[in-house]
Short mmCIF file of C-alpha atoms and ligand atoms in Angstrom, two decimals:
data_model
loop_
_atom_site.label_atom_id
_atom_site.label_comp_id
_atom_site.label_asym_id
_atom_site.label_seq_id
_atom_site.Cartn_x
_atom_site.Cartn_y
_atom_site.Cartn_z
CA MET A 1 -30.09 31.01 -17.16
CA SER A 2 -26.32 30.34 -17.88
CA LEU A 3 -24.75 27.18 -16.79
CA VAL A 4 -21.71 29.02 -14.90
CA LYS A 5 -20.88 32.82 -14.21
CA ILE A 6 -18.11 34.78 -14.08
CA ASP A 7 -17.26 37.75 -11.56
CA THR A 8 -14.70 40.08 -11.64
CA ARG A 9 -15.46 41.79 -8.40
CA PHE A 10 -11.53 41.10 -7.27
CA THR A 11 -9.92 42.57 -9.99
CA LYS A 12 -11.23 46.09 -8.56
CA GLY A 13 -8.39 48.65 -9.12
CA PHE A 14 -6.04 46.46 -11.03
CA PHE A 15 -7.44 48.29 -14.54
CA SER A 16 -9.67 51.34 -15.35
CA GLU A 17 -12.97 50.39 -16.97
CA SER A 18 -11.63 52.18 -20.55
CA GLU A 19 -8.58 49.44 -20.48
CA LEU A 20 -11.22 46.71 -20.18
CA GLN A 21 -13.33 48.21 -22.90
CA THR A 22 -10.07 48.28 -24.97
CA GLU A 23 -9.85 44.40 -24.21
CA LEU A 24 -13.22 43.38 -24.61
CA GLN A 25 -13.05 44.81 -28.10
CA ALA A 26 -9.87 42.93 -29.09
CA ALA A 27 -11.80 40.04 -27.70
CA SER A 28 -14.50 40.78 -29.87
CA LYS A 29 -12.30 40.68 -32.89
CA ALA A 30 -10.24 37.88 -32.10
CA ARG A 31 -13.82 35.72 -31.24
CA GLU A 32 -14.68 36.75 -35.07
CA THR A 33 -11.40 35.43 -36.40
CA LEU A 34 -12.27 32.59 -34.82
CA ARG A 35 -15.76 32.26 -35.65
CA THR A 36 -15.29 33.06 -39.28
CA LYS A 37 -12.01 30.41 -39.13
CA SER A 38 -9.98 33.39 -40.98
CA GLY A 39 -6.74 33.16 -38.29
CA LYS A 40 -3.62 31.45 -37.88
CA GLY A 41 -4.00 27.48 -37.51
CA ASN A 42 -7.62 27.83 -39.11
CA ASP A 43 -7.21 23.93 -40.19
CA PHE A 44 -7.51 23.15 -36.58
CA LEU A 45 -11.26 24.35 -35.86
CA GLY A 46 -12.98 21.28 -35.96
CA TRP A 47 -13.31 21.37 -32.59
CA LEU A 48 -15.68 24.70 -32.72
CA ASP A 49 -18.77 23.06 -32.94
CA LEU A 50 -18.31 19.74 -31.70
CA PRO A 51 -21.23 19.43 -29.12
CA SER A 52 -23.86 20.63 -31.37
CA LYS A 53 -22.72 18.45 -34.05
CA THR A 54 -22.35 14.97 -31.83
CA ASP A 55 -24.78 12.70 -33.87
CA ALA A 56 -26.89 9.71 -32.70
CA GLU A 57 -24.50 7.53 -34.83
CA LEU A 58 -21.69 8.17 -32.60
CA LEU A 59 -23.28 8.23 -29.30
CA ASN A 60 -24.50 4.76 -30.14
CA LYS A 61 -21.38 3.49 -31.39
CA ILE A 62 -20.04 4.80 -28.28
CA LYS A 63 -23.17 2.76 -26.09
CA ASN A 64 -22.14 -0.55 -27.65
CA THR A 65 -18.28 -0.56 -27.05
CA THR A 66 -18.87 0.66 -23.55
CA GLU A 67 -21.22 -2.19 -23.22
CA ARG A 68 -19.33 -4.59 -24.89
CA LEU A 69 -16.05 -3.80 -22.92
CA THR A 70 -17.40 -3.12 -19.59
CA LYS A 71 -19.19 -6.81 -19.74
CA ILE A 72 -15.57 -8.46 -20.30
CA SER A 73 -13.61 -6.25 -18.07
CA GLU A 74 -12.65 -5.36 -14.52
CA PHE A 75 -10.42 -2.45 -15.33
CA LEU A 76 -9.92 -0.55 -18.28
CA VAL A 77 -6.52 1.09 -18.95
CA VAL A 78 -6.60 4.24 -21.02
CA VAL A 79 -3.35 4.38 -22.60
CA GLY A 80 -2.33 8.33 -24.28
CA ILE A 81 -0.73 11.25 -23.42
CA GLY A 82 -1.71 14.78 -22.96
CA GLY A 83 -4.71 16.05 -24.73
CA SER A 84 -5.06 11.95 -25.37
CA TYR A 85 -5.61 11.53 -21.87
CA LEU A 86 -5.99 14.84 -19.76
CA GLY A 87 -9.76 15.40 -20.97
CA ALA A 88 -11.14 12.07 -20.32
CA LYS A 89 -9.44 12.19 -16.90
CA ALA A 90 -10.55 15.51 -15.75
CA VAL A 91 -14.09 14.67 -16.63
CA ILE A 92 -13.70 11.16 -14.46
CA GLU A 93 -11.83 12.25 -11.48
CA ALA A 94 -14.43 14.91 -11.22
CA GLY A 95 -17.87 12.99 -12.20
CA ILE A 96 -16.80 9.97 -9.77
CA SER A 97 -16.31 10.20 -6.11
CA PRO A 98 -12.99 8.89 -4.91
CA PHE A 99 -13.97 6.44 -2.67
CA GLN A 100 -16.56 5.01 -5.21
CA GLY A 101 -13.43 3.73 -7.14
CA PHE A 102 -15.96 2.47 -9.44
CA LYS A 103 -19.48 1.50 -9.49
CA GLU A 104 -19.07 -1.85 -8.08
CA ASN A 105 -22.04 -4.38 -9.16
CA GLU A 106 -23.09 -1.61 -11.78
CA LYS A 107 -23.52 -2.58 -15.38
CA ASN A 108 -21.44 -0.98 -18.09
CA SER A 109 -18.97 0.67 -16.01
CA ALA A 110 -15.27 -0.28 -15.37
CA LYS A 111 -12.56 0.87 -13.46
CA ILE A 112 -10.26 2.81 -15.34
CA LEU A 113 -6.77 2.91 -15.44
CA TYR A 114 -4.03 5.38 -17.25
CA ALA A 115 -0.81 4.39 -18.84
CA GLY A 116 1.64 5.58 -21.17
CA HIS A 117 1.07 9.09 -19.81
CA HIS A 118 4.82 9.02 -18.77
CA ILE A 119 7.89 6.52 -19.06
CA ASP A 120 8.70 5.66 -15.31
CA SER A 121 9.57 1.75 -15.03
CA ASP A 122 8.30 1.27 -11.37
CA TYR A 123 4.74 2.45 -12.91
CA HIS A 124 4.77 0.40 -16.14
CA SER A 125 5.98 -2.84 -14.43
CA GLU A 126 3.49 -2.50 -11.22
CA LEU A 127 0.85 -2.20 -13.64
CA LEU A 128 1.50 -5.05 -15.88
CA SER A 129 1.85 -6.93 -12.46
CA PHE A 130 -1.28 -5.95 -11.39
CA LEU A 131 -2.99 -6.27 -14.08
CA ASN A 132 -1.80 -10.05 -14.89
CA THR A 133 -4.37 -11.49 -12.26
CA LYS A 134 -7.31 -8.86 -13.81
CA GLU A 135 -9.66 -9.01 -16.78
CA PHE A 136 -9.04 -5.73 -18.37
CA SER A 137 -9.05 -4.15 -21.77
CA ILE A 138 -7.44 -1.48 -23.32
CA ILE A 139 -8.58 1.89 -24.98
CA VAL A 140 -5.50 3.15 -26.94
CA ILE A 141 -5.51 6.76 -27.88
CA SER A 142 -2.78 9.02 -29.97
CA LYS A 143 -4.05 10.87 -32.86
CA SER A 144 -0.19 10.54 -34.51
CA GLY A 145 -0.27 7.08 -33.59
CA THR A 146 3.46 7.71 -33.30
CA THR A 147 4.09 9.35 -29.76
CA THR A 148 6.60 7.49 -27.58
CA GLU A 149 5.36 7.17 -24.04
CA PRO A 150 1.55 5.26 -25.59
CA ALA A 151 3.12 3.55 -27.90
CA LEU A 152 6.01 1.80 -25.42
CA ALA A 153 3.11 1.22 -22.89
CA PHE A 154 0.28 -0.24 -25.28
CA ARG A 155 3.40 -2.82 -26.83
CA SER A 156 3.59 -4.17 -23.31
CA LEU A 157 -0.29 -4.28 -22.72
CA LEU A 158 -0.58 -5.72 -25.67
CA THR A 159 1.93 -8.38 -24.98
CA LEU A 160 0.09 -9.07 -22.03
CA LEU A 161 -3.19 -9.28 -23.02
CA GLU A 162 -2.24 -12.03 -26.01
CA LYS A 163 -0.31 -13.83 -22.98
CA LYS A 164 -3.75 -14.05 -21.13
CA TYR A 165 -6.13 -14.09 -23.72
CA GLY A 166 -4.53 -15.38 -27.12
CA LYS A 167 -4.19 -13.66 -30.05
CA ASP A 168 -7.96 -14.47 -31.35
CA LYS A 169 -9.69 -12.76 -28.18
CA THR A 170 -6.84 -10.08 -27.54
CA LYS A 171 -8.43 -8.42 -30.52
CA ASP A 172 -11.95 -7.85 -29.15
CA ARG A 173 -10.12 -6.47 -26.07
CA VAL A 174 -8.36 -3.33 -27.47
CA VAL A 175 -10.33 -0.30 -29.23
CA SER A 176 -7.90 2.57 -30.66
CA VAL A 177 -8.47 5.99 -31.32
CA THR A 178 -6.32 7.56 -34.26
CA ASP A 179 -5.99 8.85 -37.38
CA ALA A 180 -8.18 7.67 -40.02
CA ASN A 181 -5.16 6.68 -42.61
CA LYS A 182 -1.97 7.08 -40.74
CA GLY A 183 0.44 5.85 -38.38
CA ALA A 184 1.46 2.93 -36.53
CA LEU A 185 -0.69 2.75 -34.41
CA LYS A 186 -3.73 2.61 -37.66
CA LYS A 187 -1.92 0.54 -39.34
CA LEU A 188 -0.94 -2.13 -36.16
CA SER A 189 -5.25 -1.75 -35.78
CA THR A 190 -6.10 -2.49 -39.65
CA GLU A 191 -3.84 -5.85 -38.89
CA TYR A 192 -4.96 -6.90 -35.50
CA GLY A 193 -8.93 -5.85 -36.48
CA PHE A 194 -9.44 -4.13 -33.58
CA GLU A 195 -12.54 -1.76 -32.90
CA THR A 196 -11.31 2.13 -34.01
CA TYR A 197 -12.90 5.57 -34.01
CA VAL A 198 -11.23 8.26 -35.91
CA ILE A 199 -9.81 11.35 -34.65
CA ALA A 200 -10.48 14.05 -37.46
CA ASP A 201 -7.58 15.84 -38.97
CA ASP A 202 -9.03 19.46 -37.70
CA VAL A 203 -9.26 18.62 -34.17
CA GLY A 204 -5.89 18.97 -31.92
CA GLY A 205 -5.27 16.71 -29.11
CA ARG A 206 -5.77 19.20 -26.37
CA PHE A 207 -9.08 20.39 -28.08
CA SER A 208 -10.48 16.65 -28.59
CA VAL A 209 -12.57 16.34 -24.93
CA PHE A 210 -15.84 15.95 -26.85
CA THR A 211 -14.71 13.34 -29.60
CA PRO A 212 -14.32 9.67 -28.71
CA VAL A 213 -10.93 10.46 -26.91
CA GLY A 214 -12.65 11.64 -24.06
CA LEU A 215 -16.22 10.32 -25.20
CA LEU A 216 -15.26 6.80 -25.30
CA PRO A 217 -13.16 6.30 -21.65
CA ILE A 218 -15.58 8.78 -19.96
CA ALA A 219 -18.50 6.40 -20.90
CA CYS A 220 -16.81 3.34 -19.62
CA ALA A 221 -16.17 5.10 -16.50
CA GLY A 222 -20.32 4.96 -16.33
CA LEU A 223 -20.46 8.84 -16.70
CA ASP A 224 -23.33 10.63 -18.58
CA ILE A 225 -21.80 11.48 -22.05
CA VAL A 226 -25.17 12.96 -23.37
CA SER A 227 -25.32 15.43 -20.27
CA LEU A 228 -21.60 16.82 -20.65
CA ILE A 229 -22.09 17.25 -24.36
CA ALA A 230 -26.00 19.03 -23.42
CA GLY A 231 -23.54 21.02 -21.13
CA ALA A 232 -20.78 22.03 -23.61
CA LYS A 233 -23.92 22.65 -26.18
CA GLU A 234 -25.39 25.12 -24.34
CA MET A 235 -22.13 26.57 -23.79
CA GLU A 236 -21.26 26.54 -27.46
CA THR A 237 -24.42 28.70 -28.12
CA ASN A 238 -23.00 31.38 -25.68
CA VAL A 239 -19.93 31.53 -26.80
CA SER A 240 -20.44 31.25 -30.52
CA GLU A 241 -23.83 33.47 -30.49
CA GLU A 242 -23.43 36.48 -28.09
CA SER A 243 -21.46 39.24 -29.48
CA ASP A 244 -21.34 41.56 -26.17
CA PRO A 245 -18.25 40.43 -25.32
CA LYS A 246 -19.16 41.20 -21.38
CA LYS A 247 -21.76 38.49 -21.81
CA ASN A 248 -19.97 36.28 -23.95
CA LEU A 249 -18.15 34.19 -21.19
CA SER A 250 -15.41 33.27 -23.39
CA CYS A 251 -14.44 36.35 -24.41
CA TYR A 252 -15.11 38.04 -20.87
CA TYR A 253 -12.90 35.64 -19.53
CA ALA A 254 -9.99 35.88 -22.12
CA SER A 255 -10.31 39.74 -21.84
CA VAL A 256 -9.49 39.82 -18.63
CA ARG A 257 -7.02 37.70 -18.14
CA ASN A 258 -4.70 39.11 -21.30
CA LEU A 259 -5.39 42.92 -19.56
CA LEU A 260 -4.23 41.49 -16.25
CA TYR A 261 -0.97 39.99 -18.32
CA LYS A 262 -0.31 43.25 -19.67
CA LYS A 263 -0.15 44.42 -16.13
CA GLY A 264 2.27 42.10 -15.73
CA LYS A 265 0.91 39.41 -14.15
CA LYS A 266 2.39 36.74 -16.01
CA THR A 267 1.11 33.47 -14.13
CA GLU A 268 -1.96 32.51 -13.77
CA ILE A 269 -2.98 30.25 -11.37
CA LEU A 270 -6.39 28.39 -11.81
CA VAL A 271 -7.67 27.57 -8.12
CA ASN A 272 -10.05 24.78 -6.63
CA TYR A 273 -11.54 24.35 -3.62
CA ASN A 274 -12.68 20.51 -4.09
CA PRO A 275 -10.29 17.68 -4.89
CA ARG A 276 -12.39 16.04 -7.77
CA LEU A 277 -11.64 19.18 -9.85
CA ILE A 278 -7.51 18.73 -9.83
CA PHE A 279 -7.42 16.69 -13.26
CA VAL A 280 -9.22 19.88 -14.51
CA THR A 281 -6.59 22.04 -13.60
CA GLU A 282 -4.20 19.51 -15.11
CA TRP A 283 -6.07 19.56 -18.45
CA TRP A 284 -6.40 23.65 -17.98
CA LYS A 285 -2.89 23.85 -17.71
CA GLN A 286 -1.95 21.98 -21.17
CA LEU A 287 -4.85 23.65 -22.81
CA PHE A 288 -3.34 26.93 -22.11
CA GLY A 289 0.31 26.10 -21.78
CA GLU A 290 0.50 24.70 -24.88
CA SER A 291 -1.98 26.71 -26.84
CA GLU A 292 -0.52 30.52 -25.59
CA GLY A 293 3.29 29.45 -24.49
CA LYS A 294 5.13 30.54 -28.01
CA GLU A 295 6.98 33.05 -29.72
CA LYS A 296 8.21 34.31 -26.04
CA LYS A 297 5.08 34.88 -25.32
CA GLY A 298 1.88 33.87 -22.86
CA ILE A 299 0.85 33.31 -19.46
CA PHE A 300 2.24 30.64 -17.49
CA PRO A 301 -0.82 28.48 -16.75
CA ALA A 302 -0.35 27.08 -12.70
CA GLY A 303 -2.52 25.25 -10.39
CA VAL A 304 -3.33 25.07 -6.57
CA ASN A 305 -5.81 22.73 -4.60
CA PHE A 306 -7.42 25.08 -1.93
CA THR A 307 -7.55 24.77 1.09
CA THR A 308 -5.00 21.91 0.94
CA ASP A 309 -1.82 24.25 -1.12
CA LEU A 310 -3.08 27.08 1.49
CA HIS A 311 -0.93 25.34 3.83
CA SER A 312 2.14 25.32 1.12
CA LEU A 313 1.42 27.66 -1.81
CA GLY A 314 -0.62 29.97 -0.02
CA GLN A 315 2.23 32.14 1.78
CA TYR A 316 3.76 32.78 -1.75
CA ILE A 317 0.54 33.51 -3.23
CA GLN A 318 -0.23 35.92 -0.33
CA ASP A 319 3.04 37.47 -0.02
CA GLY A 320 5.50 36.79 -2.79
CA GLU A 321 6.33 38.06 -5.83
CA ARG A 322 3.65 40.28 -7.34
CA ASN A 323 3.24 38.56 -10.86
CA LEU A 324 0.48 36.17 -10.17
CA PHE A 325 -3.26 36.36 -10.58
CA GLU A 326 -5.75 33.65 -10.08
CA THR A 327 -9.06 31.99 -11.45
CA ILE A 328 -11.33 30.10 -9.18
CA LEU A 329 -13.02 27.72 -9.75
CA LYS A 330 -15.79 28.29 -7.31
CA VAL A 331 -18.33 25.60 -7.13
CA THR A 332 -21.14 26.88 -5.17
CA ARG A 333 -23.70 23.76 -3.91
CA PRO A 334 -22.21 20.54 -2.88
CA LYS A 335 -23.87 17.46 -3.89
CA THR A 336 -24.57 16.30 -0.29
CA GLU A 337 -24.47 18.39 2.66
CA SER A 338 -22.79 17.12 5.90
CA ILE A 339 -23.76 19.01 8.68
CA ILE A 340 -21.30 19.71 11.86
CA GLN A 341 -22.17 17.64 15.14
CA GLU A 342 -22.40 19.42 18.50
CA PHE A 343 -19.50 17.62 20.73
CA SER A 344 -19.87 17.57 24.43
CA GLY A 345 -17.86 19.67 26.03
CA ASP A 346 -16.68 21.14 23.06
CA PRO A 347 -12.81 19.80 23.73
CA ASP A 348 -11.63 21.34 20.46
CA GLY A 349 -13.68 24.58 20.30
CA LEU A 350 -15.48 23.84 17.18
CA ASN A 351 -19.16 23.99 18.88
CA TYR A 352 -19.53 27.39 17.23
CA LEU A 353 -19.84 25.61 13.99
CA ALA A 354 -22.69 23.03 14.89
CA GLY A 355 -25.16 23.18 13.24
CA LYS A 356 -23.22 24.94 10.40
CA SER A 357 -22.23 22.70 7.13
CA VAL A 358 -18.92 21.75 5.71
CA SER A 359 -19.77 23.56 2.32
CA HIS A 360 -20.98 26.25 4.39
CA VAL A 361 -17.29 26.45 6.53
CA ASN A 362 -15.45 25.64 2.70
CA SER A 363 -17.34 28.56 1.25
CA LYS A 364 -16.33 31.38 4.13
CA ALA A 365 -12.70 30.12 3.39
CA ILE A 366 -13.11 30.95 -0.48
CA GLU A 367 -14.45 34.58 0.85
CA ALA A 368 -11.95 34.72 3.36
CA THR A 369 -8.97 33.59 0.45
CA CYS A 370 -10.33 35.68 -1.80
CA LEU A 371 -10.38 38.86 0.17
CA ALA A 372 -6.69 38.33 1.62
CA HIS A 373 -5.21 37.27 -1.65
CA TYR A 374 -7.05 40.68 -2.83
CA GLU A 375 -5.34 42.64 -0.04
CA GLY A 376 -2.30 41.21 -0.97
CA GLY A 377 -2.05 42.40 -4.32
CA VAL A 378 -3.29 38.99 -6.30
CA PRO A 379 -6.36 40.02 -8.67
CA GLN A 380 -9.07 37.08 -9.29
CA ILE A 381 -11.31 36.04 -11.57
CA GLU A 382 -14.06 33.80 -10.00
CA ILE A 383 -15.87 31.18 -12.14
CA GLU A 384 -18.90 30.16 -10.80
CA ILE A 385 -20.12 26.70 -10.94
CA PRO A 386 -23.65 25.97 -9.13
CA GLU A 387 -22.77 22.42 -9.10
CA LEU A 388 -20.49 20.00 -10.17
CA ASN A 389 -22.11 17.39 -12.70
CA MET A 390 -21.45 16.60 -16.26
CA LYS A 391 -23.39 19.52 -17.83
CA THR A 392 -21.70 22.37 -16.15
CA LEU A 393 -18.70 20.34 -16.40
CA GLY A 394 -19.22 20.35 -20.56
CA ALA A 395 -19.88 23.97 -19.97
CA ILE A 396 -16.60 24.51 -18.32
CA LEU A 397 -14.50 22.87 -20.67
CA PHE A 398 -16.00 24.19 -23.33
CA MET A 399 -16.21 27.96 -21.94
CA PHE A 400 -12.37 27.22 -21.58
CA GLU A 401 -11.50 25.91 -24.92
CA TYR A 402 -13.06 28.96 -26.90
CA ALA A 403 -11.80 31.26 -24.37
CA CYS A 404 -8.22 29.56 -25.33
CA GLY A 405 -8.85 30.18 -28.92
CA ILE A 406 -10.13 34.02 -28.68
CA SER A 407 -6.79 34.43 -26.23
CA GLY A 408 -4.22 32.65 -28.23
CA TYR A 409 -5.44 35.14 -31.14
CA MET A 410 -5.25 38.33 -28.57
CA LEU A 411 -1.86 37.42 -28.04
CA ASP A 412 -0.99 37.07 -31.76
CA VAL A 413 0.01 33.47 -31.42
CA ASN A 414 -1.19 30.37 -33.53
CA PRO A 415 -2.93 28.68 -30.16
CA PHE A 416 -3.34 25.58 -32.28
CA ASP A 417 -0.15 24.35 -32.85
CA GLN A 418 2.93 22.80 -30.65
CA PRO A 419 6.25 23.03 -32.25
CA GLY A 420 8.25 23.53 -28.73
CA VAL A 421 6.83 19.78 -28.21
CA GLU A 422 9.15 18.57 -31.02
CA ASP A 423 12.50 19.72 -29.45
CA TYR A 424 12.69 16.96 -26.45
CA LYS A 425 11.16 14.23 -28.49
CA ASN A 426 14.21 14.98 -30.90
CA ASN A 427 16.72 14.94 -28.83
CA MET A 428 15.58 11.99 -27.13
CA PHE A 429 15.73 10.15 -30.32
CA ALA A 430 18.64 11.26 -31.15
CA LEU A 431 20.34 9.89 -27.51
CA LEU A 432 18.40 6.83 -28.17
CA GLY A 433 19.49 5.96 -31.33
CA LYS A 434 16.17 5.88 -33.73
CA LYS A 435 17.21 5.44 -37.19
CA GLY A 436 17.92 8.53 -38.92
CA TYR A 437 19.19 10.42 -35.81
CA GLU A 438 22.44 9.21 -36.10
CA LYS A 439 24.02 12.83 -36.48
CA LYS A 440 22.16 14.38 -34.28
CA LYS A 441 22.97 11.89 -31.64
CA GLU A 442 26.76 13.05 -32.01
CA GLU A 443 25.92 16.97 -31.71
CA VAL A 444 23.08 16.30 -28.68
CA GLU A 445 25.92 14.13 -26.58
CA ALA A 446 28.86 16.51 -27.95
CA LYS A 447 26.66 19.17 -26.16
CA LEU A 448 25.29 17.19 -23.01
CA ASN A 449 29.36 16.64 -22.43
CA SER A 450 30.38 20.28 -22.90
CA LEU A 451 27.70 21.36 -19.75
O1 PA5 B 1 -2.69 18.61 -27.70
C1 PA5 B 1 -1.82 18.13 -28.32
O2 PA5 B 1 -1.59 18.01 -29.64
C2 PA5 B 1 -1.05 16.98 -27.62
O3 PA5 B 1 -0.84 17.39 -26.17
C3 PA5 B 1 -1.35 15.17 -27.77
O4 PA5 B 1 -2.62 14.98 -27.71
C4 PA5 B 1 0.23 14.74 -27.41
O5 PA5 B 1 1.25 15.18 -27.72
C5 PA5 B 1 -0.57 13.05 -27.79
O6 PA5 B 1 -0.25 13.19 -29.03
P1 PA5 B 1 -1.36 11.75 -29.94
O7 PA5 B 1 -2.26 11.51 -29.69
O8 PA5 B 1 -0.21 12.13 -31.55
O9 PA5 B 1 -0.13 10.70 -29.64
#
């Protein structure tokens, strides 16, 4: 039985069966291009079989690093941006109760903090002052090893480590994840003798959650990476072996979303009804946004957290411009049931729900919202997840990665590059006066002054 199901009943009437068949055929073709590594960006397909090729040697190394780091650290700072932190954060937030914080007194886990994912001065100084009195270590992740945001944060954190523990002991409190040979982080790691994990050349950041980029921080948070990989592996079997595009979850999802896009639904909103999934949405936004938004094409990936956002963006979704569709992450079974109690006198009028569970109310909210949005002109794809656990998380992340490859090829873009990310960086380097950007600085300043 599949770990995840896709239900498209709320797309009825938005396209015909023959249109769907055409799109399914296109998805099949795109999947073949992906599988045979014959399409654009085919030198970045090392992620395609990551779940099935994760070996005991890597898992053992991660286990040893986790034991070593968590023994000496109450806090672990994951330094990285984009694909170098979002996968880990998505799984950690989904896997750990928001009130648990971290597994106190539990062996082999630390509280995970994040840095290097923006350049806000207050966050930066507040983090440093917080860590000043704490036992902490760092996992610094950068494939290129030269990205400004993490490099800046790492410089300050490394300085603090050296101040607290001395240069010798600092070495044992940093683990880097970076390129095998090049980049400033690689150079620094060699100089200091940090323990290092390699990001393979053929795996891009947003497809790296099943490499040490994701696995090491997730393991250090005390979560079960073996189950995560098992779920991803089960999904890998479905999406790489199932040739019927309607039964192949990634093909089916890619077909329906592309068909809706062709029907003018230019924005896809990933919907969750569970606050633990907020960062799965952030990860998904990066995956699809950075992979598909090219050549003036691509679905805009947005996200909402329901029922919270039904009291804000819900109005727009129900009644605003009809260029939207939703993809709903529907967790059908909670980890724990909470039963609504009878209340004497019924002052709040809620006794009609007494004896029912909170998850029953959430499930009715989902049905009610789906119907309302459908009748308001918003088609929806439901992704049913029986229970939120490491296995199902691994499965949905891999299903989305594979769907993203298929979908990018259906759109005829290279889903594995990100040339547009360079534009802001070049302007920023020029404005900051980086060496080699002298001429660009004049141009950028002149353009800014002319506005
Ligand atoms: O998906 C990607 O490739 C990007 O989001 C990168 O992960 C991000 O820009 C960080 O790059 P790096 O790991 O080189 O610091």
